[in-house]
């Protein structure tokens, strides 16, 4: 019952946070600007105040006050995003996450609580990402970006080692830093003039890590193996695109043979050393099988394509089944060789059957290998392939649409799960695929009634599974259910079937109900959970950090309101489009006529100030005078009516410069983008005496 109580508290807190996010993002016009600021302030006070109160009241459940403290920092981030929405600052700007990360970092240093460590890590990385790519994902990737990614990857590696040495205590941060280091170091190894160096460096790091944790920590070895496998395969495709030739594919085939030969010796070594963990051997064989089978399949199809060999798909299917799949099941070859040939044959066979639309035959092949194979991990993979082939067959042969296909896949896997009692491998596969198909039903375009029905059923199912399997200590199932539960919460934000404000109210009601239920159960059962309170002995420092957040919010409101009241009004010509911000809701992205300057001598990025003057139509235009990196392009003395506007050069080419001014996003009530797009011609902007602009409104 105590596990149920903890989960109920967690759900209640998450619902309230999501409700606040949805509400602020909806940009509901019932409240004025300052009333929304007051609501944001109330939200921060609510979470921090509840944390202090419950820390005194619920002595045995300090975990709840700890969660509420983290929720307070999250609500501060939502308030920062709200200020950006109210005053039309940049959507998803790195400044949002930078400001947000400061109190999270201070709380981390003061409390040493793992939740703050993780939140700080995520926010700092988001800050770096949006600083490097303010407008589009991975746009304009340069060598400088590569070196920055390399540096951040090294810092994550050092953070991982610091945690391993015991200087910091946070297992989530350990894995987060490990995954981040691998992702960043992997990115550096592609498509740049130093890719050879970065590739060798990453391979060296992987090799050291695999050697260090091969026998000692299975979870770390699994992560390193997954990244290593993915890196080798992606690198293979990069080289294949660059050096495509028959010789390359022959070399790829030779590399697969060498890999399998080396793996045979290593498997024999593992068998002689009983200290090697069971999962270590399985992950190693899985990695080798994945790499070798991809190499062989790419070689076969690459050579057939380059040599223009006319082979029918049926012949290819028969060859793969007779000479690869069946022999691999009947012989006692070493595991890496056996499974690599088996998977190669299955992939070639499935590919051929899809091209010539005889996927029904693959059921026989997959049923055969599933029957003769006794290893649980292999049977799990074959079940997943069987389900993939089922989806192909239903969609291609029976011509089922997306909706009926997902319904069939969901019901089929539910039936398999219920029919295979205590056959855990089949149940694992059926559970994951069934849930994935069910979740997909909440994301596709359907009638409003069907959409609400599927969403409600999925929510009830996921919530019920989390409670049921948590109570039974079946970790795989309750963790998987919880992941899908959070996926639904995230998906609902981008769901356009019903308005954010309505979803916000529903989530608020659910949050209150779950918290009331948790408190009732807590009082009825009594809590003997032992958890450490982060507030113990650190209240003064925590209060100072909270006051710092309140001071920042107050300063931002004051400075923006002052600018709106006293700033000089200008009108700029524009063209909008309509996306949705990560945290702040719907906004119109504005492109001004002054966003691109021509005939400039600018060749780098940096701060710029341009001179604007009003034309006969009342529109302010650039007059060809600007100050870049504190130097004017021509001697200038300010004239009456001149307005100086600050911006930042984000890209330059052929004497042209792309500039952002911090007024590119205008937040609008949800669902009104079409009313704005194409109808507005100008924006009204207030400019301070220091040259900073703030967007006031749009006009026809």
XYZ file of C-alpha atoms in Angstrom:
700
model
C 0.000 0.000 0.000
C 2.892 2.373 0.730
C 4.074 1.959 -2.874
C 0.588 2.940 -4.039
C 0.670 6.045 -1.826
C 4.022 7.195 -3.226
C 2.816 6.742 -6.808
C -0.394 8.626 -6.057
C 1.569 11.565 -4.678
C 3.803 11.493 -7.762
C 0.852 11.474 -10.163
C -0.814 14.325 -8.291
C 2.287 16.538 -8.433
C 2.893 15.776 -12.131
C -0.738 16.557 -12.984
C -0.530 19.955 -11.269
C 2.733 20.861 -13.015
C 1.351 19.776 -16.386
C -1.831 21.717 -15.700
C 0.184 24.885 -15.041
C 2.238 24.367 -18.213
C -0.848 23.795 -20.353
C -2.666 26.777 -18.817
C 0.137 29.271 -19.367
C 0.772 27.944 -22.876
C -2.911 28.400 -23.798
C -2.481 32.184 -23.455
C -6.055 32.452 -22.191
C -7.266 36.037 -22.590
C -9.595 36.106 -19.569
C -6.739 37.356 -17.370
C -4.749 40.528 -17.871
C -0.967 40.551 -18.196
C -0.295 41.400 -14.550
C -2.936 38.939 -13.350
C -1.088 36.167 -15.186
C 2.156 37.254 -13.527
C 0.377 37.062 -10.165
C -0.842 33.538 -11.001
C 2.708 32.485 -11.862
C 3.952 33.927 -8.578
C 1.193 32.122 -6.718
C 2.224 28.837 -8.346
C 5.825 29.255 -7.172
C 4.689 30.136 -3.636
C 2.260 27.195 -3.658
C 4.909 24.561 -4.377
C 7.624 26.006 -2.129
C 5.138 26.721 0.648
C 3.680 23.214 0.428
C 7.206 21.771 0.584
C 7.986 23.641 3.827
C 4.576 22.834 5.323
C 4.570 19.108 4.497
C 8.153 18.762 5.686
C 6.849 19.599 9.152
C 3.510 17.773 8.942
C 4.520 14.494 7.203
C 7.608 13.539 9.160
C 7.832 10.084 7.623
C 7.406 11.172 3.994
C 10.098 13.741 3.314
C 10.229 12.455 -0.267
C 7.061 14.468 -0.946
C 8.512 17.764 0.300
C 11.638 17.021 -1.758
C 9.509 16.490 -4.883
C 7.635 19.714 -4.186
C 10.917 21.631 -3.914
C 11.917 20.350 -7.357
C 8.420 21.231 -8.564
C 8.979 24.756 -7.242
C 12.042 25.148 -9.480
C 10.060 23.748 -12.407
C 7.258 26.240 -11.707
C 9.878 29.013 -11.708
C 10.904 27.869 -15.186
C 7.261 27.975 -16.265
C 7.053 31.521 -14.906
C 10.138 32.532 -16.887
C 8.492 31.084 -19.992
C 5.273 32.937 -19.143
C 7.140 36.254 -18.973
C 8.548 35.504 -22.413
C 5.016 34.887 -23.634
C 3.537 37.993 -22.025
C 6.263 40.285 -23.326
C 6.774 38.393 -26.613
C 10.364 37.386 -25.999
C 12.093 34.671 -27.997
C 10.351 31.285 -27.886
C 12.713 28.549 -26.672
C 15.527 31.091 -26.214
C 18.672 29.862 -24.506
C 18.180 32.682 -21.981
C 15.036 30.987 -20.700
C 16.930 27.821 -19.842
C 19.986 29.726 -18.608
C 17.939 31.718 -16.104
C 16.054 28.561 -15.155
C 19.275 26.596 -14.602
C 20.738 29.096 -12.093
C 18.413 28.334 -9.131
C 18.513 24.640 -10.046
C 22.318 24.742 -9.821
C 22.243 26.680 -6.548
C 19.784 24.176 -5.073
C 22.048 21.337 -6.258
C 25.055 22.827 -4.487
C 23.068 23.624 -1.339
C 21.010 20.430 -0.940
C 22.973 17.812 -2.921
C 19.622 16.297 -3.892
C 19.693 13.994 -6.916
C 16.573 15.517 -8.472
C 18.233 18.933 -8.646
C 21.388 17.397 -10.124
C 19.390 15.866 -12.964
C 17.301 19.003 -13.572
C 20.430 21.182 -13.647
C 22.166 18.853 -16.087
C 19.189 18.896 -18.466
C 18.739 22.679 -18.295
C 22.426 23.447 -18.895
C 22.470 21.210 -21.948
C 19.280 22.814 -23.267
C 20.905 26.209 -22.747
C 23.921 25.178 -24.807
C 21.738 23.639 -27.518
C 19.475 26.660 -27.977
C 22.443 29.007 -27.856
C 24.097 27.144 -30.716
C 20.870 26.567 -32.671
C 18.391 29.343 -31.831
C 16.168 28.934 -34.878
C 16.333 25.398 -36.299
C 17.495 21.976 -35.063
C 21.191 21.495 -35.879
C 21.026 24.278 -38.485
C 24.314 25.670 -39.832
C 26.521 23.113 -38.063
C 30.115 24.336 -38.166
C 33.503 23.155 -36.951
C 33.102 25.459 -33.946
C 29.922 23.555 -33.017
C 31.866 20.315 -33.291
C 34.562 21.512 -30.876
C 31.927 22.763 -28.440
C 30.160 19.389 -28.576
C 33.519 17.693 -28.021
C 34.252 19.901 -25.004
C 30.830 19.307 -23.442
C 31.255 15.581 -24.116
C 34.573 15.601 -22.255
C 32.960 17.463 -19.344
C 30.220 14.820 -19.182
C 32.882 12.104 -19.190
C 34.650 13.806 -16.271
C 31.318 14.177 -14.453
C 30.692 10.451 -14.919
C 34.118 9.626 -13.448
C 33.568 12.022 -10.519
C 30.303 10.263 -9.651
C 31.935 6.842 -10.022
C 34.653 7.920 -7.580
C 31.955 8.798 -5.044
C 32.456 12.564 -4.927
C 28.811 13.022 -5.996
C 25.965 10.687 -5.085
C 23.398 10.477 -7.872
C 22.797 7.344 -9.885
C 20.409 9.075 -12.344
C 23.071 11.712 -13.018
C 25.649 8.948 -13.502
C 23.669 7.426 -16.362
C 22.609 10.812 -17.730
C 26.217 11.993 -17.951
C 27.276 8.702 -19.539
C 24.569 8.889 -22.205
C 25.244 12.589 -22.857
C 28.990 11.990 -23.210
C 28.431 9.214 -25.732
C 25.915 11.219 -27.764
C 28.114 14.306 -27.940
C 31.361 12.477 -28.693
C 29.578 10.417 -31.332
C 28.269 13.558 -33.063
C 31.794 14.951 -33.405
C 32.957 11.937 -35.410
C 30.951 12.750 -38.535
C 31.257 15.162 -41.462
C 34.115 17.499 -40.515
C 37.775 17.898 -41.365
C 38.887 16.397 -38.045
C 36.448 13.470 -38.110
C 39.333 10.957 -38.174
C 40.707 12.355 -34.908
C 37.270 12.498 -33.260
C 36.465 8.971 -34.471
C 39.682 7.523 -33.060
C 39.179 9.395 -29.810
C 35.620 8.115 -29.382
C 36.646 4.569 -30.271
C 39.413 4.819 -27.657
C 36.936 6.045 -25.009
C 34.533 3.224 -25.895
C 37.286 0.615 -25.772
C 38.513 1.801 -22.370
C 34.963 1.877 -21.032
C 34.073 -1.572 -22.326
C 37.304 -3.029 -20.942
C 36.807 -1.308 -17.578
C 33.187 -2.333 -17.035
C 33.074 -5.616 -18.965
C 32.882 -7.800 -15.858
C 31.919 -5.267 -13.210
C 28.791 -3.292 -14.098
C 26.350 -4.763 -16.566
C 24.202 -1.616 -16.933
C 27.161 0.569 -17.944
C 28.448 -2.128 -20.290
C 25.009 -2.357 -21.929
C 24.906 1.426 -22.542
C 28.428 1.446 -23.992
C 27.644 -1.578 -26.184
C 24.485 0.043 -27.555
C 26.311 3.255 -28.428
C 29.262 1.344 -29.861
C 26.993 -0.770 -32.043
C 25.055 2.250 -33.271
C 28.248 4.209 -33.929
C 29.806 1.455 -36.030
C 26.659 1.016 -38.124
C 26.169 4.772 -38.691
C 29.843 5.167 -39.551
C 29.491 2.332 -42.040
C 26.635 4.117 -43.806
C 28.604 7.376 -43.855
C 31.581 5.646 -45.466
C 29.301 3.754 -47.840
C 27.766 7.031 -49.073
C 31.225 8.533 -49.545
C 33.132 5.611 -51.058
C 30.387 3.536 -52.665
C 31.963 0.892 -54.942
C 32.091 -2.857 -55.359
C 35.455 -2.874 -53.576
C 33.910 -1.098 -50.589
C 31.181 -3.728 -50.243
C 33.702 -6.545 -50.567
C 35.730 -4.858 -47.827
C 32.571 -4.553 -45.723
C 31.953 -8.273 -46.128
C 35.565 -8.956 -45.168
C 35.152 -6.729 -42.085
C 32.114 -8.775 -41.032
C 34.156 -11.986 -41.367
C 36.972 -10.524 -39.252
C 34.475 -9.340 -36.636
C 32.879 -12.769 -36.388
C 36.273 -14.485 -36.205
C 37.418 -12.238 -33.370
C 34.128 -12.628 -31.542
C 34.453 -16.440 -31.597
C 37.747 -16.242 -29.693
C 36.265 -13.764 -27.223
C 33.192 -15.917 -26.595
C 35.447 -18.891 -25.894
C 37.387 -16.720 -23.436
C 34.159 -15.727 -21.676
C 33.086 -19.335 -21.350
C 36.349 -20.207 -19.600
C 35.912 -17.366 -17.095
C 32.897 -18.034 -14.929
C 33.183 -14.535 -13.468
C 31.726 -13.130 -16.687
C 28.127 -12.172 -16.094
C 25.316 -13.778 -18.049
C 23.991 -10.486 -19.433
C 27.487 -9.413 -20.453
C 27.725 -12.398 -22.788
C 24.243 -11.804 -24.186
C 24.877 -8.112 -24.891
C 28.202 -8.897 -26.528
C 26.651 -11.503 -28.825
C 23.742 -9.141 -29.603
C 26.128 -6.322 -30.544
C 28.245 -8.547 -32.786
C 25.124 -10.024 -34.399
C 23.668 -6.581 -35.124
C 26.864 -5.178 -36.629
C 27.770 -8.275 -38.657
C 24.257 -8.809 -40.044
C 23.947 -5.148 -41.088
C 27.365 -5.318 -42.767
C 26.500 -8.520 -44.631
C 23.046 -7.327 -45.720
C 24.472 -3.998 -46.933
C 27.212 -5.878 -48.821
C 24.768 -8.275 -50.502
C 22.338 -5.619 -51.698
C 25.155 -3.194 -52.526
C 26.982 -5.702 -54.714
C 23.758 -6.816 -56.413
C 22.937 -3.183 -57.190
C 26.390 -2.182 -58.436
C 26.931 -5.316 -60.502
C 23.341 -5.030 -61.817
C 22.667 -8.697 -61.170
C 19.083 -9.526 -62.104
C 17.895 -11.682 -59.201
C 14.207 -12.144 -58.466
C 13.000 -11.495 -54.942
C 11.697 -15.054 -54.695
C 15.149 -16.433 -55.543
C 16.727 -14.135 -52.970
C 14.191 -15.250 -50.361
C 14.824 -18.942 -51.055
C 18.602 -18.420 -50.961
C 18.415 -16.581 -47.632
C 16.148 -19.206 -46.081
C 17.846 -22.364 -47.408
C 21.500 -21.319 -47.146
C 21.460 -18.969 -44.158
C 18.467 -19.397 -41.836
C 18.010 -23.184 -41.846
C 21.733 -24.128 -41.602
C 22.226 -21.698 -38.718
C 19.502 -23.477 -36.733
C 20.792 -27.015 -37.406
C 24.499 -26.545 -36.717
C 26.478 -25.994 -33.542
C 28.361 -22.977 -34.837
C 29.623 -20.421 -32.297
C 26.859 -18.090 -31.146
C 28.053 -14.910 -32.941
C 28.340 -16.738 -36.281
C 25.080 -18.610 -35.809
C 22.937 -15.590 -34.941
C 24.613 -13.268 -37.450
C 23.850 -15.627 -40.333
C 20.366 -16.285 -38.993
C 19.538 -12.571 -38.717
C 21.112 -11.862 -42.108
C 18.891 -14.474 -43.707
C 15.777 -13.196 -41.941
C 16.446 -9.557 -42.918
C 17.111 -10.471 -46.555
C 14.030 -12.703 -46.597
C 11.778 -10.038 -45.062
C 13.083 -7.411 -47.470
C 12.451 -9.663 -50.468
C 8.969 -10.617 -49.245
C 8.016 -6.958 -48.806
C 9.161 -6.018 -52.312
C 7.172 -8.803 -54.012
C 4.336 -8.810 -51.449
C 4.555 -12.379 -50.196
C 5.126 -11.493 -46.534
C 2.755 -14.305 -45.479
C 5.561 -16.798 -46.245
C 7.792 -15.105 -43.648
C 5.396 -16.282 -40.944
C 6.562 -19.837 -41.610
C 10.239 -18.874 -41.399
C 9.813 -16.877 -38.187
C 7.627 -19.570 -36.606
C 10.318 -22.144 -37.451
C 13.220 -20.200 -35.891
C 11.088 -19.345 -32.862
C 10.301 -23.034 -32.368
C 13.862 -24.358 -32.698
C 15.542 -21.503 -30.795
C 15.575 -21.930 -27.025
C 17.437 -18.819 -25.854
C 15.090 -16.286 -24.300
C 16.779 -13.187 -25.722
C 16.704 -14.596 -29.264
C 13.061 -15.600 -28.952
C 12.220 -12.078 -27.789
C 13.810 -10.643 -30.967
C 12.022 -13.170 -33.163
C 8.689 -12.278 -31.569
C 9.289 -8.594 -32.348
C 10.115 -9.508 -35.955
C 6.987 -11.668 -36.117
C 4.895 -8.679 -35.040
C 6.634 -6.436 -37.575
C 5.853 -8.943 -40.300
C 2.248 -9.091 -39.085
C 1.923 -5.330 -39.453
C 3.447 -5.489 -42.946
C 1.097 -8.306 -43.936
C -2.018 -6.545 -42.626
C -1.083 -3.222 -44.179
C 0.278 -4.482 -47.496
C -1.641 -7.648 -48.298
C -4.990 -6.901 -46.615
C -4.685 -3.157 -47.275
C -5.699 -2.128 -43.760
C -5.551 1.568 -42.949
C -3.606 3.000 -40.018
C -6.537 3.041 -37.594
C -7.755 -0.565 -38.047
C -4.147 -1.791 -38.264
C -3.278 -0.280 -34.874
C -6.490 -1.645 -33.345
C -5.699 -5.158 -34.600
C -2.089 -4.959 -33.390
C -3.229 -3.769 -29.959
C -5.855 -6.495 -29.526
C -3.559 -9.177 -30.935
C -0.806 -8.414 -28.435
C -3.287 -8.192 -25.563
C -4.480 -11.681 -26.508
C -0.897 -12.988 -26.711
C -0.073 -11.465 -23.315
C -3.098 -13.071 -21.657
C -2.591 -16.427 -23.390
C 1.093 -16.815 -22.521
C 0.914 -16.934 -18.747
C 4.400 -17.180 -17.181
C 6.052 -17.321 -20.620
C 7.829 -14.131 -19.780
C 9.682 -13.468 -23.025
C 6.502 -13.566 -25.095
C 4.719 -11.481 -22.482
C 7.475 -8.848 -22.519
C 7.234 -8.505 -26.284
C 3.438 -8.498 -26.348
C 3.290 -5.935 -23.535
C 5.648 -3.483 -25.241
C 4.205 -3.793 -28.745
C 0.623 -3.734 -27.501
C 1.241 -0.588 -25.472
C 3.092 1.064 -28.359
C 0.237 0.322 -30.782
C -2.299 1.538 -28.201
C -0.334 4.765 -27.647
C -0.161 5.321 -31.413
C -3.975 5.311 -31.483
C -3.898 8.490 -29.358
C -1.636 10.283 -31.854
C -3.314 9.676 -35.222
C -6.007 11.869 -36.788
C -9.472 10.565 -35.842
C -12.880 11.964 -35.007
C -13.011 13.894 -31.727
C -15.148 11.217 -30.069
C -12.806 8.361 -30.987
C -9.781 10.398 -30.023
C -11.165 11.148 -26.556
C -12.197 7.512 -26.081
C -8.733 6.172 -26.989
C -6.967 8.809 -24.895
C -9.140 8.112 -21.854
C -8.766 4.331 -22.225
C -5.018 4.622 -22.616
C -4.739 6.842 -19.545
C -6.795 4.452 -17.434
C -4.881 1.429 -18.730
C -1.426 2.948 -18.194
C -2.312 4.260 -14.732
C -3.846 0.934 -13.710
C -0.807 -1.004 -14.979
C 1.591 1.219 -13.035
C -0.316 0.614 -9.796
C -0.910 -3.110 -10.376
C 2.623 -4.053 -11.393
C 4.263 -1.763 -8.818
C 2.288 -3.521 -6.098
C 3.492 -6.882 -7.438
C 7.130 -5.723 -7.709
C 7.260 -6.531 -11.430
C 9.778 -3.837 -12.338
C 9.820 -4.261 -16.113
C 6.068 -3.822 -16.387
C 5.508 -0.921 -14.008
C 8.484 1.038 -15.326
C 7.361 0.479 -18.934
C 3.817 1.515 -18.020
C 5.125 4.658 -16.301
C 7.167 5.590 -19.393
C 4.060 5.289 -21.582
C 2.097 7.284 -18.990
C 4.569 10.177 -19.257
C 4.564 9.852 -23.053
C 0.807 10.491 -22.991
C 1.252 13.614 -20.821
C 3.814 14.986 -23.281
C 1.755 14.005 -26.329
C -1.324 15.758 -24.998
C 0.524 19.080 -25.093
C 0.870 18.858 -28.875
C -2.568 17.320 -29.363
C -4.680 19.815 -31.330
C -7.973 17.944 -30.960
C -8.964 19.945 -27.878
C -7.729 23.169 -26.353
C -4.871 23.479 -23.899
C -6.997 25.402 -21.414
C -9.542 22.569 -21.258
C -6.767 20.002 -20.819
C -5.279 22.227 -18.127
C -8.505 22.277 -16.127
C -8.885 18.500 -16.445
C -5.314 17.887 -15.282
C -5.771 20.283 -12.360
C -8.856 18.361 -11.225
C -7.011 15.050 -11.584
C -4.042 16.417 -9.671
C -6.217 17.560 -6.780
C -8.103 14.243 -6.712
C -4.896 12.188 -6.722
C -3.348 14.285 -3.943
C -6.530 14.041 -1.856
C -6.556 10.273 -2.343
C -2.865 10.050 -1.402
C -3.390 12.077 1.791
C -6.406 9.931 2.717
C -4.503 6.688 2.199
C -1.473 8.089 4.003
C -3.531 8.904 7.084
C -5.425 5.628 6.962
C -2.431 3.341 6.539
C 0.245 5.441 8.212
C 3.647 5.987 6.662
C 6.888 4.499 7.944
C 8.919 5.424 4.872
C 12.388 6.636 5.746
C 13.568 9.519 3.574
C 15.949 12.391 4.122
C 14.624 15.940 4.050
C 16.669 18.328 1.946
C 15.376 21.169 4.143
C 17.055 19.879 7.268
C 19.606 22.468 8.390
C 19.516 24.277 5.039
C 16.382 26.380 5.245
C 18.180 29.729 5.226
C 20.091 28.972 2.020
C 16.974 27.623 0.359
C 14.959 30.709 1.321
C 17.674 32.963 -0.142
C 17.555 31.049 -3.447
C 13.756 31.355 -3.515
C 14.027 35.094 -2.863
C 16.537 35.323 -5.728
C 13.950 33.780 -8.059
C 11.251 36.158 -6.818
C 13.613 39.096 -7.301
C 14.388 38.110 -10.874
C 10.700 37.752 -11.758
C 9.937 41.127 -10.165
C 12.804 42.842 -11.968
C 11.755 41.429 -15.353
C 8.162 42.541 -14.868
C 9.246 46.021 -13.767
C 11.745 46.546 -16.615
C 9.335 45.311 -19.299
C 6.406 47.318 -17.973
C 8.638 50.399 -17.834
C 9.701 49.874 -21.437
C 6.084 49.445 -22.555
C 5.194 52.695 -20.815
C 8.166 54.881 -21.749
C 9.685 53.312 -24.884
C 9.554 54.970 -28.301
C 6.940 53.449 -30.625
C 7.992 52.232 -34.076
C 6.196 50.254 -36.808
C 8.004 47.509 -38.743
C 6.895 45.611 -41.843
C 6.723 41.806 -41.504
C 5.581 38.383 -42.723
C 4.490 35.664 -40.191
C 4.275 31.852 -39.909
C 2.587 29.807 -37.151
C 4.356 27.176 -34.977
C 4.086 26.139 -31.315
C 6.727 26.818 -28.662
C 8.155 24.107 -26.419
C 6.976 25.833 -23.233
C 5.083 28.963 -24.140
C 2.271 27.873 -26.479
C 1.254 29.144 -29.920
C 3.147 32.041 -31.398
C 3.539 33.793 -34.717
C 7.114 33.786 -35.948
C 7.850 37.148 -37.527
C 10.218 37.908 -40.364
C 10.867 41.640 -40.756
C 12.124 43.488 -43.783
C 15.026 44.545 -41.560
C 15.783 40.902 -40.650
C 18.121 40.673 -43.641
C 20.520 43.481 -44.515
C 22.084 43.664 -47.953
C 25.279 45.314 -49.192
C 27.046 45.076 -45.853
C 30.688 44.427 -44.993
C 29.711 42.026 -42.205
C 31.507 38.669 -42.380
C 30.962 37.336 -38.863
C 28.301 36.915 -36.188
C 27.982 39.409 -33.349
C 26.004 42.314 -31.815
C 24.688 44.995 -34.157
C 22.762 48.260 -33.821
C 20.868 49.598 -36.833
C 19.451 53.071 -37.493
C 15.732 53.310 -38.369
C 13.795 56.246 -39.790
C 10.087 56.633 -40.480
C 8.997 56.761 -44.151
C 5.964 58.490 -45.645
C 3.716 55.503 -44.848
C 4.666 55.572 -41.177
C 6.843 52.450 -41.411
C 10.328 52.546 -39.901
C 13.020 51.454 -42.361
C 16.734 50.785 -42.166
C 18.690 53.675 -43.676
C 21.885 51.743 -44.384
C 23.689 52.821 -41.231
C 24.669 50.296 -38.576
C 27.136 49.696 -35.761
C 28.683 46.213 -35.753
C 30.975 45.110 -32.929
C 30.994 48.714 -31.650
C 32.155 50.166 -35.013
C 29.936 52.261 -37.324
C 30.014 51.392 -41.021
C 29.917 55.122 -41.763
C 30.313 58.245 -39.597
C 27.011 58.869 -37.824
C 25.369 61.517 -35.678
C 21.855 60.889 -34.394
C 19.160 63.034 -36.010
C 15.689 63.880 -34.668
C 13.353 60.918 -35.263
C 16.157 58.356 -35.571
C 15.616 55.132 -33.632
C 18.508 52.814 -32.754
C 17.532 49.129 -32.497
C 19.842 46.424 -31.106
C 20.096 43.007 -32.675
C 22.417 40.077 -33.260
C 23.887 38.869 -36.553
C 23.195 35.122 -36.701
C 24.434 34.434 -40.233
C 26.331 36.281 -42.963
C 27.046 35.489 -46.619
C 27.947 37.423 -49.807
C 27.647 40.846 -48.122
C 24.270 39.873 -46.624
C 23.518 39.565 -42.914
C 20.682 37.749 -41.122
C 19.711 39.520 -37.898
C 17.451 38.774 -34.935
C 16.215 41.557 -32.652
C 14.473 39.599 -29.880
C 11.053 40.606 -31.267
C 10.598 37.713 -33.701
C 7.838 35.916 -31.780
C 4.359 37.168 -30.981
C 2.360 34.871 -28.689
C -1.308 34.431 -29.468
C -4.276 32.574 -27.960
C -4.274 28.894 -28.888
C -5.788 28.083 -32.275
C -5.873 31.643 -33.601
C -2.798 31.362 -35.823
C -4.835 31.142 -39.027
C -6.609 34.380 -38.097
C -3.235 36.120 -37.954
C -1.225 34.413 -40.668
C -1.248 36.349 -43.916
C -3.491 39.122 -42.563
C -1.067 41.218 -40.544
C 1.371 43.480 -42.371
C 3.193 45.317 -39.598
C 4.264 45.077 -35.958
C 4.184 47.805 -33.329
C 7.370 47.784 -31.240
C 8.517 49.785 -28.228
C 12.241 50.656 -28.148
C 14.108 51.802 -25.046
C 16.721 54.554 -25.026
C 19.328 51.770 -24.879
C 18.051 50.264 -28.150
C 16.256 47.192 -26.780
C 12.936 46.376 -28.422
C 9.774 44.766 -27.093
C 6.906 43.655 -29.325
C 3.561 45.225 -28.410
C 1.004 44.130 -31.007
C 0.422 43.291 -34.663
C -1.623 45.354 -37.062
C -3.064 45.077 -40.564
